[in-house]
Structure formats: structure tokens, C-alpha cells
Amino acid sequence: MSNCIFCKIIAGEIPSYKVYEDEFVLAFFDINPVNPGHTLVVPKKHFANIEEADEETLCQIVKVLKKVGLSLKKNLGAPGYNVQVNNDPAAGQIVPHLHFHLVPRADGDGLKLWPQKKYLETEAEEVLNKIKIT
Ligand code: AMP
Ligand code: ZN
């Protein structure tokens, strides 16, 4: 996609700190990291979101998440990491090229995950009936 910033990074038109690259996937530093080493794992082909991407591409991305995650643990000493996809603008996606955030964590780094709530009485069944895949 010609005006996509991540397509431009993949094409080498915009510089990036490349962590890993293969035929299908590029992993590079997020320019505004949550923690140092925060990496974006993206398919080389332009897809807007998870549903658009083919299964082969998604499998390749997950393989790279594992590789980079291992490197963050082994070489950066991260005791853990978060994997997050902001899938569509309603979920906070700003760059419209599918990307997985890999955020290395440090013990006591103060990052808070999202707040949780309880289901109302029959709400779990109602929602399940709508979305269950049979
Ligand atoms: P999202 O809200 O999931 O779409 O996040 C997009 C991410 O892309 C943000 O965390 C930005 O910091 C990051 N970003 C935007 N432009 C660049 C760039 N040129 N190089 C690296 N990361 C970028
Ligand atoms: Zn793109």
C-alpha cells in the first residue's frame, strides 16, 4: 500500500531498527517504546487486520513472535513480555497495517494492564450464545 508507513519501512524507504527479517515477516523497534526493546512484528504483505491476513501469514508471524520473545528473554534479560494487537481503530489501532506489539517487561516496571469487571447475572450465557463457533 503506497501511503502506508509500515509498507515504507518494509520497502526500506523509511529507516528502522530491524530485529529480524525473513521472506514473510519483518520485526523492528517501535519508535516510541513502552520499554526498551519494544518490537513490532509485521507481515511484509499489507493486511489491515487479523481477519484480512491469510493463515500462512499469521503462522509465520507467531513463529517470529516466539523467536523475538526468546531473544528478549535471553539477551535483554526480560523475565516476560506482553504480546498485543490493536485490531482496528476501535481497539486503538493507529497504523492500518497489521502489527503485533512485543513489549519486554521488567519486574516492577509499573505497567498496568487493562481493568477487568464481572459479568452480570445472565450476561455470560447471552454473549456466549451470540459468539460461540459451532
Ligand atoms: P498501533 O496503535 O497499534 O497502531 O501502534 C502503532 C505503533 O507504531 C505505535 O506504537 C508507534 O509508536 C509505532 N510507530 C509509528 N511510526 C513508526 C515508525 N516510523 N517506526 C517505528 N514505529 C513506529
Ligand atoms: Zn502497509
mmCIF file of N, CA and C and ligand atoms in Angstrom:
data_model
loop_
_atom_site.group_PDB
_atom_site.id
_atom_site.type_symbol
_atom_site.label_atom_id
_atom_site.label_comp_id
_atom_site.label_asym_id
_atom_site.label_seq_id
_atom_site.Cartn_x
_atom_site.Cartn_y
_atom_site.Cartn_z
ATOM 1 N N MET A 1 0.860 -1.203 0.000
ATOM 2 C CA MET A 1 0.000 0.000 0.000
ATOM 3 C C MET A 1 0.889 1.244 0.000
ATOM 4 N N SER A 2 0.687 2.124 -0.956
ATOM 5 C CA SER A 2 1.674 3.155 -1.231
ATOM 6 C C SER A 2 1.834 4.178 -0.101
ATOM 7 N N ASN A 3 0.766 4.506 0.619
ATOM 8 C CA ASN A 3 0.933 5.529 1.659
ATOM 9 C C ASN A 3 0.975 4.949 3.065
ATOM 10 N N CYS A 4 1.319 3.656 3.166
ATOM 11 C CA CYS A 4 1.374 3.010 4.481
ATOM 12 C C CYS A 4 2.789 3.105 5.039
ATOM 13 N N ILE A 5 2.902 3.623 6.252
ATOM 14 C CA ILE A 5 4.235 3.847 6.838
ATOM 15 C C ILE A 5 4.984 2.535 7.056
ATOM 16 N N PHE A 6 4.278 1.470 7.416
ATOM 17 C CA PHE A 6 4.976 0.197 7.634
ATOM 18 C C PHE A 6 5.374 -0.441 6.296
ATOM 19 N N CYS A 7 4.569 -0.269 5.245
ATOM 20 C CA CYS A 7 4.990 -0.730 3.919
ATOM 21 C C CYS A 7 6.258 0.010 3.491
ATOM 22 N N LYS A 8 6.352 1.284 3.846
ATOM 23 C CA LYS A 8 7.552 2.063 3.502
ATOM 24 C C LYS A 8 8.763 1.555 4.275
ATOM 25 N N ILE A 9 8.562 1.187 5.534
ATOM 26 C CA ILE A 9 9.664 0.606 6.321
ATOM 27 C C ILE A 9 10.103 -0.714 5.690
ATOM 28 N N ILE A 10 9.135 -1.541 5.314
ATOM 29 C CA ILE A 10 9.435 -2.841 4.698
ATOM 30 C C ILE A 10 10.197 -2.642 3.386
ATOM 31 N N ALA A 11 9.825 -1.622 2.635
ATOM 32 C CA ALA A 11 10.490 -1.345 1.351
ATOM 33 C C ALA A 11 11.835 -0.643 1.536
ATOM 34 N N GLY A 12 12.183 -0.291 2.780
ATOM 35 C CA GLY A 12 13.456 0.383 3.038
ATOM 36 C C GLY A 12 13.428 1.873 2.729
ATOM 37 N N GLU A 13 12.228 2.419 2.528
ATOM 38 C CA GLU A 13 12.118 3.853 2.211
ATOM 39 C C GLU A 13 12.172 4.713 3.479
ATOM 40 N N ILE A 14 11.890 4.091 4.620
ATOM 41 C CA ILE A 14 11.978 4.763 5.919
ATOM 42 C C ILE A 14 12.862 3.868 6.792
ATOM 43 N N PRO A 15 13.822 4.475 7.523
ATOM 44 C CA PRO A 15 14.720 3.637 8.315
ATOM 45 C C PRO A 15 14.028 3.016 9.527
ATOM 46 N N SER A 16 14.576 1.882 9.956
ATOM 47 C CA SER A 16 14.058 1.242 11.170
ATOM 48 C C SER A 16 15.179 0.444 11.807
ATOM 49 N N TYR A 17 14.994 0.131 13.077
ATOM 50 C CA TYR A 17 15.929 -0.749 13.780
ATOM 51 C C TYR A 17 15.411 -2.167 13.618
ATOM 52 N N LYS A 18 16.000 -2.911 12.669
ATOM 53 C CA LYS A 18 15.490 -4.244 12.344
ATOM 54 C C LYS A 18 15.996 -5.284 13.335
ATOM 55 N N VAL A 19 15.082 -6.017 13.909
ATOM 56 C CA VAL A 19 15.421 -7.085 14.863
ATOM 57 C C VAL A 19 15.502 -8.428 14.141
ATOM 58 N N TYR A 20 14.636 -8.613 13.153
ATOM 59 C CA TYR A 20 14.579 -9.890 12.433
ATOM 60 C C TYR A 20 13.853 -9.663 11.109
ATOM 61 N N GLU A 21 14.295 -10.427 10.103
ATOM 62 C CA GLU A 21 13.625 -10.327 8.803
ATOM 63 C C GLU A 21 13.685 -11.683 8.112
ATOM 64 N N ASP A 22 12.605 -12.075 7.486
ATOM 65 C CA ASP A 22 12.626 -13.224 6.583
ATOM 66 C C ASP A 22 11.703 -12.923 5.404
ATOM 67 N N GLU A 23 11.371 -13.958 4.658
ATOM 68 C CA GLU A 23 10.577 -13.761 3.439
ATOM 69 C C GLU A 23 9.201 -13.142 3.717
ATOM 70 N N PHE A 24 8.630 -13.488 4.863
ATOM 71 C CA PHE A 24 7.239 -13.121 5.131
ATOM 72 C C PHE A 24 7.076 -11.992 6.150
ATOM 73 N N VAL A 25 8.060 -11.856 7.029
ATOM 74 C CA VAL A 25 7.860 -11.047 8.238
ATOM 75 C C VAL A 25 9.055 -10.127 8.481
ATOM 76 N N LEU A 26 8.741 -8.938 9.015
ATOM 77 C CA LEU A 26 9.790 -8.030 9.495
ATOM 78 C C LEU A 26 9.474 -7.670 10.947
ATOM 79 N N ALA A 27 10.528 -7.655 11.764
ATOM 80 C CA ALA A 27 10.378 -7.217 13.158
ATOM 81 C C ALA A 27 11.311 -6.032 13.377
ATOM 82 N N PHE A 28 10.794 -4.946 13.888
ATOM 83 C CA PHE A 28 11.609 -3.735 14.084
ATOM 84 C C PHE A 28 11.136 -3.006 15.336
ATOM 85 N N PHE A 29 12.029 -2.153 15.864
ATOM 86 C CA PHE A 29 11.693 -1.437 17.093
ATOM 87 C C PHE A 29 10.541 -0.459 16.882
ATOM 88 N N ASP A 30 9.646 -0.433 17.850
ATOM 89 C CA ASP A 30 8.660 0.651 17.907
ATOM 90 C C ASP A 30 9.412 1.937 18.211
ATOM 91 N N ILE A 31 9.112 2.984 17.473
ATOM 92 C CA ILE A 31 9.830 4.258 17.602
ATOM 93 C C ILE A 31 9.572 4.925 18.965
ATOM 94 N N ASN A 32 8.469 4.600 19.592
ATOM 95 C CA ASN A 32 8.139 5.126 20.929
ATOM 96 C C ASN A 32 7.885 3.950 21.867
ATOM 97 N N PRO A 33 8.954 3.350 22.375
ATOM 98 C CA PRO A 33 8.782 2.090 23.106
ATOM 99 C C PRO A 33 8.102 2.253 24.464
ATOM 100 N N VAL A 34 7.303 1.255 24.804
ATOM 101 C CA VAL A 34 6.774 1.160 26.174
ATOM 102 C C VAL A 34 7.930 0.852 27.110
ATOM 103 N N ASN A 35 8.781 -0.080 26.713
ATOM 104 C CA ASN A 35 10.046 -0.396 27.392
ATOM 105 C C ASN A 35 11.092 -0.577 26.294
ATOM 106 N N PRO A 36 12.387 -0.366 26.596
ATOM 107 C CA PRO A 36 13.414 -0.602 25.575
ATOM 108 C C PRO A 36 13.326 -2.023 25.020
ATOM 109 N N GLY A 37 13.420 -2.141 23.710
ATOM 110 C CA GLY A 37 13.296 -3.454 23.068
ATOM 111 C C GLY A 37 11.899 -3.740 22.554
ATOM 112 N N HIS A 38 10.952 -2.852 22.830
ATOM 113 C CA HIS A 38 9.572 -2.974 22.315
ATOM 114 C C HIS A 38 9.648 -3.119 20.793
ATOM 115 N N THR A 39 9.171 -4.254 20.315
ATOM 116 C CA THR A 39 9.336 -4.614 18.901
ATOM 117 C C THR A 39 7.976 -4.788 18.236
ATOM 118 N N LEU A 40 7.894 -4.380 16.993
ATOM 119 C CA LEU A 40 6.679 -4.599 16.196
ATOM 120 C C LEU A 40 6.966 -5.715 15.196
ATOM 121 N N VAL A 41 6.109 -6.696 15.160
ATOM 122 C CA VAL A 41 6.257 -7.819 14.232
ATOM 123 C C VAL A 41 5.154 -7.679 13.188
ATOM 124 N N VAL A 42 5.560 -7.522 11.924
ATOM 125 C CA VAL A 42 4.583 -7.194 10.872
ATOM 126 C C VAL A 42 4.744 -8.128 9.674
ATOM 127 N N PRO A 43 3.643 -8.453 9.012
ATOM 128 C CA PRO A 43 3.758 -9.198 7.756
ATOM 129 C C PRO A 43 4.277 -8.267 6.660
ATOM 130 N N LYS A 44 5.084 -8.810 5.743
ATOM 131 C CA LYS A 44 5.592 -7.965 4.662
ATOM 132 C C LYS A 44 4.484 -7.566 3.693
ATOM 133 N N LYS A 45 3.490 -8.434 3.568
ATOM 134 C CA LYS A 45 2.343 -8.102 2.729
ATOM 135 C C LYS A 45 1.384 -7.222 3.555
ATOM 136 N N HIS A 46 0.773 -6.258 2.901
ATOM 137 C CA HIS A 46 -0.121 -5.354 3.627
ATOM 138 C C HIS A 46 -1.475 -5.993 3.903
ATOM 139 N N PHE A 47 -1.791 -6.129 5.189
ATOM 140 C CA PHE A 47 -3.136 -6.511 5.628
ATOM 141 C C PHE A 47 -3.539 -5.508 6.695
ATOM 142 N N ALA A 48 -4.803 -5.125 6.725
ATOM 143 C CA ALA A 48 -5.231 -4.137 7.712
ATOM 144 C C ALA A 48 -5.344 -4.748 9.102
ATOM 145 N N ASN A 49 -5.759 -6.002 9.157
ATOM 146 C CA ASN A 49 -6.033 -6.586 10.471
ATOM 147 C C ASN A 49 -5.926 -8.121 10.411
ATOM 148 N N ILE A 50 -6.187 -8.774 11.525
ATOM 149 C CA ILE A 50 -6.025 -10.230 11.614
ATOM 150 C C ILE A 50 -6.955 -10.946 10.643
ATOM 151 N N GLU A 51 -8.197 -10.486 10.522
ATOM 152 C CA GLU A 51 -9.158 -11.197 9.670
ATOM 153 C C GLU A 51 -8.768 -11.125 8.193
ATOM 154 N N GLU A 52 -8.117 -10.050 7.803
ATOM 155 C CA GLU A 52 -7.694 -9.920 6.397
ATOM 156 C C GLU A 52 -6.537 -10.850 6.064
ATOM 157 N N ALA A 53 -5.717 -11.134 7.065
ATOM 158 C CA ALA A 53 -4.483 -11.883 6.804
ATOM 159 C C ALA A 53 -4.788 -13.356 6.577
ATOM 160 N N ASP A 54 -4.027 -13.982 5.673
ATOM 161 C CA ASP A 54 -4.213 -15.421 5.450
ATOM 162 C C ASP A 54 -3.531 -16.200 6.584
ATOM 163 N N GLU A 55 -3.926 -17.455 6.714
ATOM 164 C CA GLU A 55 -3.463 -18.253 7.860
ATOM 165 C C GLU A 55 -1.963 -18.520 7.805
ATOM 166 N N GLU A 56 -1.435 -18.697 6.613
ATOM 167 C CA GLU A 56 0.007 -18.918 6.478
ATOM 168 C C GLU A 56 0.781 -17.720 7.052
ATOM 169 N N THR A 57 0.331 -16.536 6.704
ATOM 170 C CA THR A 57 0.989 -15.326 7.215
ATOM 171 C C THR A 57 0.890 -15.257 8.732
ATOM 172 N N LEU A 58 -0.284 -15.561 9.263
ATOM 173 C CA LEU A 58 -0.451 -15.497 10.714
ATOM 174 C C LEU A 58 0.472 -16.498 11.406
ATOM 175 N N CYS A 59 0.611 -17.690 10.813
ATOM 176 C CA CYS A 59 1.515 -18.697 11.392
ATOM 177 C C CYS A 59 2.958 -18.197 11.369
ATOM 178 N N GLN A 60 3.343 -17.565 10.278
ATOM 179 C CA GLN A 60 4.713 -17.039 10.174
ATOM 180 C C GLN A 60 4.945 -15.955 11.231
ATOM 181 N N ILE A 61 3.943 -15.140 11.467
ATOM 182 C CA ILE A 61 4.079 -14.078 12.487
ATOM 183 C C ILE A 61 4.277 -14.696 13.868
ATOM 184 N N VAL A 62 3.498 -15.706 14.168
ATOM 185 C CA VAL A 62 3.608 -16.317 15.506
ATOM 186 C C VAL A 62 4.984 -16.954 15.697
ATOM 187 N N LYS A 63 5.519 -17.552 14.630
ATOM 188 C CA LYS A 63 6.881 -18.115 14.723
ATOM 189 C C LYS A 63 7.887 -17.022 15.074
ATOM 190 N N VAL A 64 7.708 -15.857 14.459
ATOM 191 C CA VAL A 64 8.655 -14.759 14.709
ATOM 192 C C VAL A 64 8.446 -14.172 16.106
ATOM 193 N N LEU A 65 7.206 -14.133 16.561
ATOM 194 C CA LEU A 65 6.952 -13.679 17.937
ATOM 195 C C LEU A 65 7.744 -14.543 18.914
ATOM 196 N N LYS A 66 7.754 -15.841 18.648
ATOM 197 C CA LYS A 66 8.480 -16.756 19.539
ATOM 198 C C LYS A 66 9.985 -16.483 19.491
ATOM 199 N N LYS A 67 10.515 -16.300 18.275
ATOM 200 C CA LYS A 67 11.956 -16.029 18.124
ATOM 201 C C LYS A 67 12.348 -14.740 18.848
ATOM 202 N N VAL A 68 11.604 -13.680 18.590
ATOM 203 C CA VAL A 68 11.967 -12.379 19.179
ATOM 204 C C VAL A 68 11.744 -12.422 20.692
ATOM 205 N N GLY A 69 10.664 -13.066 21.108
ATOM 206 C CA GLY A 69 10.410 -13.200 22.545
ATOM 207 C C GLY A 69 11.562 -13.905 23.247
ATOM 208 N N LEU A 70 12.049 -14.950 22.624
ATOM 209 C CA LEU A 70 13.196 -15.680 23.198
ATOM 210 C C LEU A 70 14.417 -14.776 23.304
ATOM 211 N N SER A 71 14.634 -13.966 22.263
ATOM 212 C CA SER A 71 15.788 -13.065 22.280
ATOM 213 C C SER A 71 15.642 -12.008 23.377
ATOM 214 N N LEU A 72 14.425 -11.506 23.550
ATOM 215 C CA LEU A 72 14.206 -10.512 24.618
ATOM 216 C C LEU A 72 14.520 -11.118 25.982
ATOM 217 N N LYS A 73 14.141 -12.378 26.147
ATOM 218 C CA LYS A 73 14.411 -13.037 27.435
ATOM 219 C C LYS A 73 15.902 -13.337 27.601
ATOM 220 N N LYS A 74 16.490 -13.950 26.559
ATOM 221 C CA LYS A 74 17.884 -14.417 26.672
ATOM 222 C C LYS A 74 18.867 -13.256 26.650
ATOM 223 N N ASN A 75 18.649 -12.310 25.758
ATOM 224 C CA ASN A 75 19.680 -11.302 25.501
ATOM 225 C C ASN A 75 19.408 -9.958 26.161
ATOM 226 N N LEU A 76 18.152 -9.740 26.548
ATOM 227 C CA LEU A 76 17.836 -8.482 27.239
ATOM 228 C C LEU A 76 17.528 -8.751 28.716
ATOM 229 N N GLY A 77 17.393 -10.028 29.047
ATOM 230 C CA GLY A 77 17.118 -10.390 30.441
ATOM 231 C C GLY A 77 15.695 -10.116 30.876
ATOM 232 N N ALA A 78 14.785 -9.965 29.887
ATOM 233 C CA ALA A 78 13.386 -9.707 30.262
ATOM 234 C C ALA A 78 12.782 -10.980 30.877
ATOM 235 N N PRO A 79 12.207 -10.876 32.064
ATOM 236 C CA PRO A 79 11.597 -12.065 32.657
ATOM 237 C C PRO A 79 10.265 -12.444 31.992
ATOM 238 N N GLY A 80 9.730 -11.560 31.182
ATOM 239 C CA GLY A 80 8.464 -11.837 30.483
ATOM 240 C C GLY A 80 8.213 -10.750 29.455
ATOM 241 N N TYR A 81 7.143 -10.950 28.687
ATOM 242 C CA TYR A 81 6.785 -9.924 27.698
ATOM 243 C C TYR A 81 5.293 -10.010 27.410
ATOM 244 N N ASN A 82 4.760 -8.907 26.955
ATOM 245 C CA ASN A 82 3.366 -8.867 26.505
ATOM 246 C C ASN A 82 3.318 -8.869 24.988
ATOM 247 N N VAL A 83 2.316 -9.570 24.446
ATOM 248 C CA VAL A 83 2.047 -9.534 23.009
ATOM 249 C C VAL A 83 0.684 -8.877 22.854
ATOM 250 N N GLN A 84 0.626 -7.810 22.077
ATOM 251 C CA GLN A 84 -0.667 -7.121 21.918
ATOM 252 C C GLN A 84 -0.903 -6.721 20.470
ATOM 253 N N VAL A 85 -2.130 -6.933 20.038
ATOM 254 C CA VAL A 85 -2.551 -6.417 18.725
ATOM 255 C C VAL A 85 -3.700 -5.454 18.969
ATOM 256 N N ASN A 86 -3.559 -4.247 18.490
ATOM 257 C CA ASN A 86 -4.687 -3.329 18.475
ATOM 258 C C ASN A 86 -5.366 -3.558 17.128
ATOM 259 N N ASN A 87 -6.412 -4.351 17.153
ATOM 260 C CA ASN A 87 -7.024 -4.825 15.902
ATOM 261 C C ASN A 87 -8.195 -3.924 15.540
ATOM 262 N N ASP A 88 -7.974 -3.001 14.642
ATOM 263 C CA ASP A 88 -8.935 -1.997 14.159
ATOM 264 C C ASP A 88 -8.904 -0.726 15.029
ATOM 265 N N PRO A 89 -9.295 0.384 14.431
ATOM 266 C CA PRO A 89 -9.233 1.667 15.147
ATOM 267 C C PRO A 89 -9.994 1.658 16.481
ATOM 268 N N ALA A 90 -11.112 0.949 16.546
ATOM 269 C CA ALA A 90 -11.878 0.916 17.803
ATOM 270 C C ALA A 90 -11.057 0.307 18.935
ATOM 271 N N ALA A 91 -10.075 -0.505 18.568
ATOM 272 C CA ALA A 91 -9.216 -1.133 19.573
ATOM 273 C C ALA A 91 -7.904 -0.365 19.745
ATOM 274 N N GLY A 92 -7.825 0.813 19.158
ATOM 275 C CA GLY A 92 -6.638 1.651 19.335
ATOM 276 C C GLY A 92 -5.610 1.533 18.229
ATOM 277 N N GLN A 93 -5.974 0.876 17.120
ATOM 278 C CA GLN A 93 -5.009 0.745 16.011
ATOM 279 C C GLN A 93 -4.860 2.076 15.292
ATOM 280 N N ILE A 94 -3.625 2.550 15.243
ATOM 281 C CA ILE A 94 -3.355 3.819 14.563
ATOM 282 C C ILE A 94 -2.760 3.563 13.181
ATOM 283 N N VAL A 95 -1.796 2.647 13.109
ATOM 284 C CA VAL A 95 -1.193 2.324 11.805
ATOM 285 C C VAL A 95 -1.983 1.171 11.178
ATOM 286 N N PRO A 96 -2.581 1.394 10.013
ATOM 287 C CA PRO A 96 -3.516 0.405 9.457
ATOM 288 C C PRO A 96 -2.827 -0.720 8.687
ATOM 289 N N HIS A 97 -1.726 -1.217 9.241
ATOM 290 C CA HIS A 97 -1.007 -2.373 8.680
ATOM 291 C C HIS A 97 -0.831 -3.315 9.876
ATOM 292 N N LEU A 98 -1.407 -4.506 9.775
ATOM 293 C CA LEU A 98 -1.384 -5.451 10.900
ATOM 294 C C LEU A 98 -0.007 -5.509 11.566
ATOM 295 N N HIS A 99 0.020 -5.393 12.891
ATOM 296 C CA HIS A 99 1.282 -5.497 13.623
ATOM 297 C C HIS A 99 1.031 -6.003 15.025
ATOM 298 N N PHE A 100 1.976 -6.804 15.467
ATOM 299 C CA PHE A 100 1.920 -7.349 16.826
ATOM 300 C C PHE A 100 2.971 -6.611 17.661
ATOM 301 N N HIS A 101 2.547 -6.035 18.763
ATOM 302 C CA HIS A 101 3.488 -5.404 19.692
ATOM 303 C C HIS A 101 4.067 -6.492 20.595
ATOM 304 N N LEU A 102 5.366 -6.463 20.754
ATOM 305 C CA LEU A 102 6.039 -7.368 21.697
ATOM 306 C C LEU A 102 6.747 -6.469 22.707
ATOM 307 N N VAL A 103 6.238 -6.442 23.911
ATOM 308 C CA VAL A 103 6.740 -5.490 24.907
ATOM 309 C C VAL A 103 7.461 -6.240 26.018
ATOM 310 N N PRO A 104 8.798 -6.099 26.073
ATOM 311 C CA PRO A 104 9.511 -6.759 27.164
ATOM 312 C C PRO A 104 9.126 -6.142 28.508
ATOM 313 N N ARG A 105 8.994 -6.974 29.506
ATOM 314 C CA ARG A 105 8.619 -6.496 30.830
ATOM 315 C C ARG A 105 9.774 -6.669 31.807
ATOM 316 N N ALA A 106 9.815 -5.798 32.789
ATOM 317 C CA ALA A 106 10.772 -5.931 33.883
ATOM 318 C C ALA A 106 9.955 -6.063 35.156
ATOM 319 N N ASP A 107 10.465 -6.829 36.096
ATOM 320 C CA ASP A 107 9.750 -6.940 37.371
ATOM 321 C C ASP A 107 9.556 -5.550 37.952
ATOM 322 N N GLY A 108 8.318 -5.242 38.334
ATOM 323 C CA GLY A 108 8.030 -3.960 38.968
ATOM 324 C C GLY A 108 8.192 -2.767 38.046
ATOM 325 N N ASP A 109 7.986 -2.971 36.734
ATOM 326 C CA ASP A 109 8.138 -1.825 35.817
ATOM 327 C C ASP A 109 6.933 -0.877 35.854
ATOM 328 N N GLY A 110 5.947 -1.231 36.650
ATOM 329 C CA GLY A 110 4.844 -0.296 36.909
ATOM 330 C C GLY A 110 3.779 -0.270 35.843
ATOM 331 N N LEU A 111 3.948 -1.077 34.766
ATOM 332 C CA LEU A 111 2.924 -1.079 33.718
ATOM 333 C C LEU A 111 1.656 -1.746 34.229
ATOM 334 N N LYS A 112 0.525 -1.137 33.949
ATOM 335 C CA LYS A 112 -0.752 -1.709 34.381
ATOM 336 C C LYS A 112 -1.487 -2.258 33.161
ATOM 337 N N LEU A 113 -2.047 -3.448 33.287
ATOM 338 C CA LEU A 113 -2.859 -3.980 32.208
ATOM 339 C C LEU A 113 -4.259 -3.404 32.335
ATOM 340 N N TRP A 114 -5.134 -3.754 31.391
ATOM 341 C CA TRP A 114 -6.455 -3.122 31.367
ATOM 342 C C TRP A 114 -7.312 -3.550 32.552
ATOM 343 N N PRO A 115 -8.246 -2.683 32.955
ATOM 344 C CA PRO A 115 -9.119 -3.011 34.086
ATOM 345 C C PRO A 115 -10.116 -4.102 33.713
ATOM 346 N N GLN A 116 -10.493 -4.943 34.660
ATOM 347 C CA GLN A 116 -11.470 -6.016 34.407
ATOM 348 C C GLN A 116 -12.737 -5.768 35.217
ATOM 349 N N LYS A 117 -13.819 -6.459 34.812
ATOM 350 C CA LYS A 117 -15.085 -6.328 35.536
ATOM 351 C C LYS A 117 -15.733 -7.689 35.666
ATOM 352 N N LYS A 118 -16.898 -7.745 36.295
ATOM 353 C CA LYS A 118 -17.629 -9.005 36.451
ATOM 354 C C LYS A 118 -18.758 -9.063 35.423
ATOM 355 N N TYR A 119 -19.156 -10.308 35.014
ATOM 356 C CA TYR A 119 -20.358 -10.471 34.207
ATOM 357 C C TYR A 119 -21.581 -10.193 35.076
ATOM 358 N N LEU A 120 -22.609 -9.606 34.474
ATOM 359 C CA LEU A 120 -23.902 -9.515 35.144
ATOM 360 C C LEU A 120 -24.532 -10.905 35.117
ATOM 361 N N GLU A 121 -25.652 -11.100 35.813
ATOM 362 C CA GLU A 121 -26.227 -12.441 36.052
ATOM 363 C C GLU A 121 -26.250 -13.391 34.849
ATOM 364 N N THR A 122 -26.948 -12.995 33.766
ATOM 365 C CA THR A 122 -27.092 -13.906 32.618
ATOM 366 C C THR A 122 -26.235 -13.475 31.423
ATOM 367 N N GLU A 123 -25.429 -12.492 31.662
ATOM 368 C CA GLU A 123 -24.690 -11.874 30.559
ATOM 369 C C GLU A 123 -23.728 -12.848 29.864
ATOM 370 N N ALA A 124 -23.048 -13.684 30.648
ATOM 371 C CA ALA A 124 -22.056 -14.595 30.052
ATOM 372 C C ALA A 124 -22.742 -15.528 29.057
ATOM 373 N N GLU A 125 -23.890 -16.117 29.452
ATOM 374 C CA GLU A 125 -24.615 -17.033 28.551
ATOM 375 C C GLU A 125 -25.093 -16.290 27.307
ATOM 376 N N GLU A 126 -25.620 -15.071 27.513
ATOM 377 C CA GLU A 126 -26.152 -14.308 26.373
ATOM 378 C C GLU A 126 -25.056 -14.006 25.346
ATOM 379 N N VAL A 127 -23.923 -13.588 25.855
ATOM 380 C CA VAL A 127 -22.823 -13.254 24.944
ATOM 381 C C VAL A 127 -22.286 -14.520 24.293
ATOM 382 N N LEU A 128 -22.173 -15.571 25.084
ATOM 383 C CA LEU A 128 -21.672 -16.844 24.539
ATOM 384 C C LEU A 128 -22.569 -17.339 23.404
ATOM 385 N N ASN A 129 -23.886 -17.233 23.606
ATOM 386 C CA ASN A 129 -24.819 -17.677 22.565
ATOM 387 C C ASN A 129 -24.639 -16.901 21.259
ATOM 388 N N LYS A 130 -24.200 -15.658 21.384
ATOM 389 C CA LYS A 130 -24.005 -14.851 20.174
ATOM 390 C C LYS A 130 -22.718 -15.220 19.441
ATOM 391 N N ILE A 131 -21.676 -15.511 20.186
ATOM 392 C CA ILE A 131 -20.367 -15.594 19.514
ATOM 393 C C ILE A 131 -19.827 -17.016 19.400
ATOM 394 N N LYS A 132 -20.475 -17.970 20.034
ATOM 395 C CA LYS A 132 -19.952 -19.336 20.039
ATOM 396 C C LYS A 132 -19.835 -19.858 18.598
ATOM 397 N N ILE A 133 -18.723 -20.489 18.336
ATOM 398 C CA ILE A 133 -18.458 -21.031 16.991
ATOM 399 C C ILE A 133 -18.711 -22.528 17.022
ATOM 400 N N THR A 134 -19.679 -22.966 16.222
ATOM 401 C CA THR A 134 -20.023 -24.407 16.289
ATOM 402 C C THR A 134 -19.637 -25.105 14.986
HETATM 403 P P1 AMP B 1 -0.989 0.971 16.995
HETATM 404 O O1 AMP B 1 -1.696 1.904 17.924
HETATM 405 O O2 AMP B 1 -1.096 -0.462 17.455
HETATM 406 O O3 AMP B 1 -1.408 1.158 15.555
HETATM 407 O O4 AMP B 1 0.543 1.331 17.146
HETATM 408 C C1 AMP B 1 1.331 1.833 16.119
HETATM 409 C C2 AMP B 1 2.738 1.905 16.664
HETATM 410 O O5 AMP B 1 3.607 2.223 15.594
HETATM 411 C C3 AMP B 1 2.948 2.950 17.753
HETATM 412 O O6 AMP B 1 3.355 2.302 18.962
HETATM 413 C C4 AMP B 1 4.036 3.854 17.178
HETATM 414 O O7 AMP B 1 4.971 4.267 18.150
HETATM 415 C C5 AMP B 1 4.662 2.973 16.123
HETATM 416 N N1 AMP B 1 5.280 3.692 15.002
HETATM 417 C C6 AMP B 1 4.723 4.661 14.250
HETATM 418 N N2 AMP B 1 5.597 5.074 13.299
HETATM 419 C C7 AMP B 1 6.713 4.301 13.438
HETATM 420 C C8 AMP B 1 7.972 4.242 12.764
HETATM 421 N N3 AMP B 1 8.258 5.036 11.734
HETATM 422 N N4 AMP B 1 8.885 3.342 13.203
HETATM 423 C C9 AMP B 1 8.606 2.526 14.238
HETATM 424 N N5 AMP B 1 7.446 2.549 14.918
HETATM 425 C C10 AMP B 1 6.506 3.420 14.534
HETATM 426 ZN ZN ZN B 2 1.231 -1.487 4.800
#
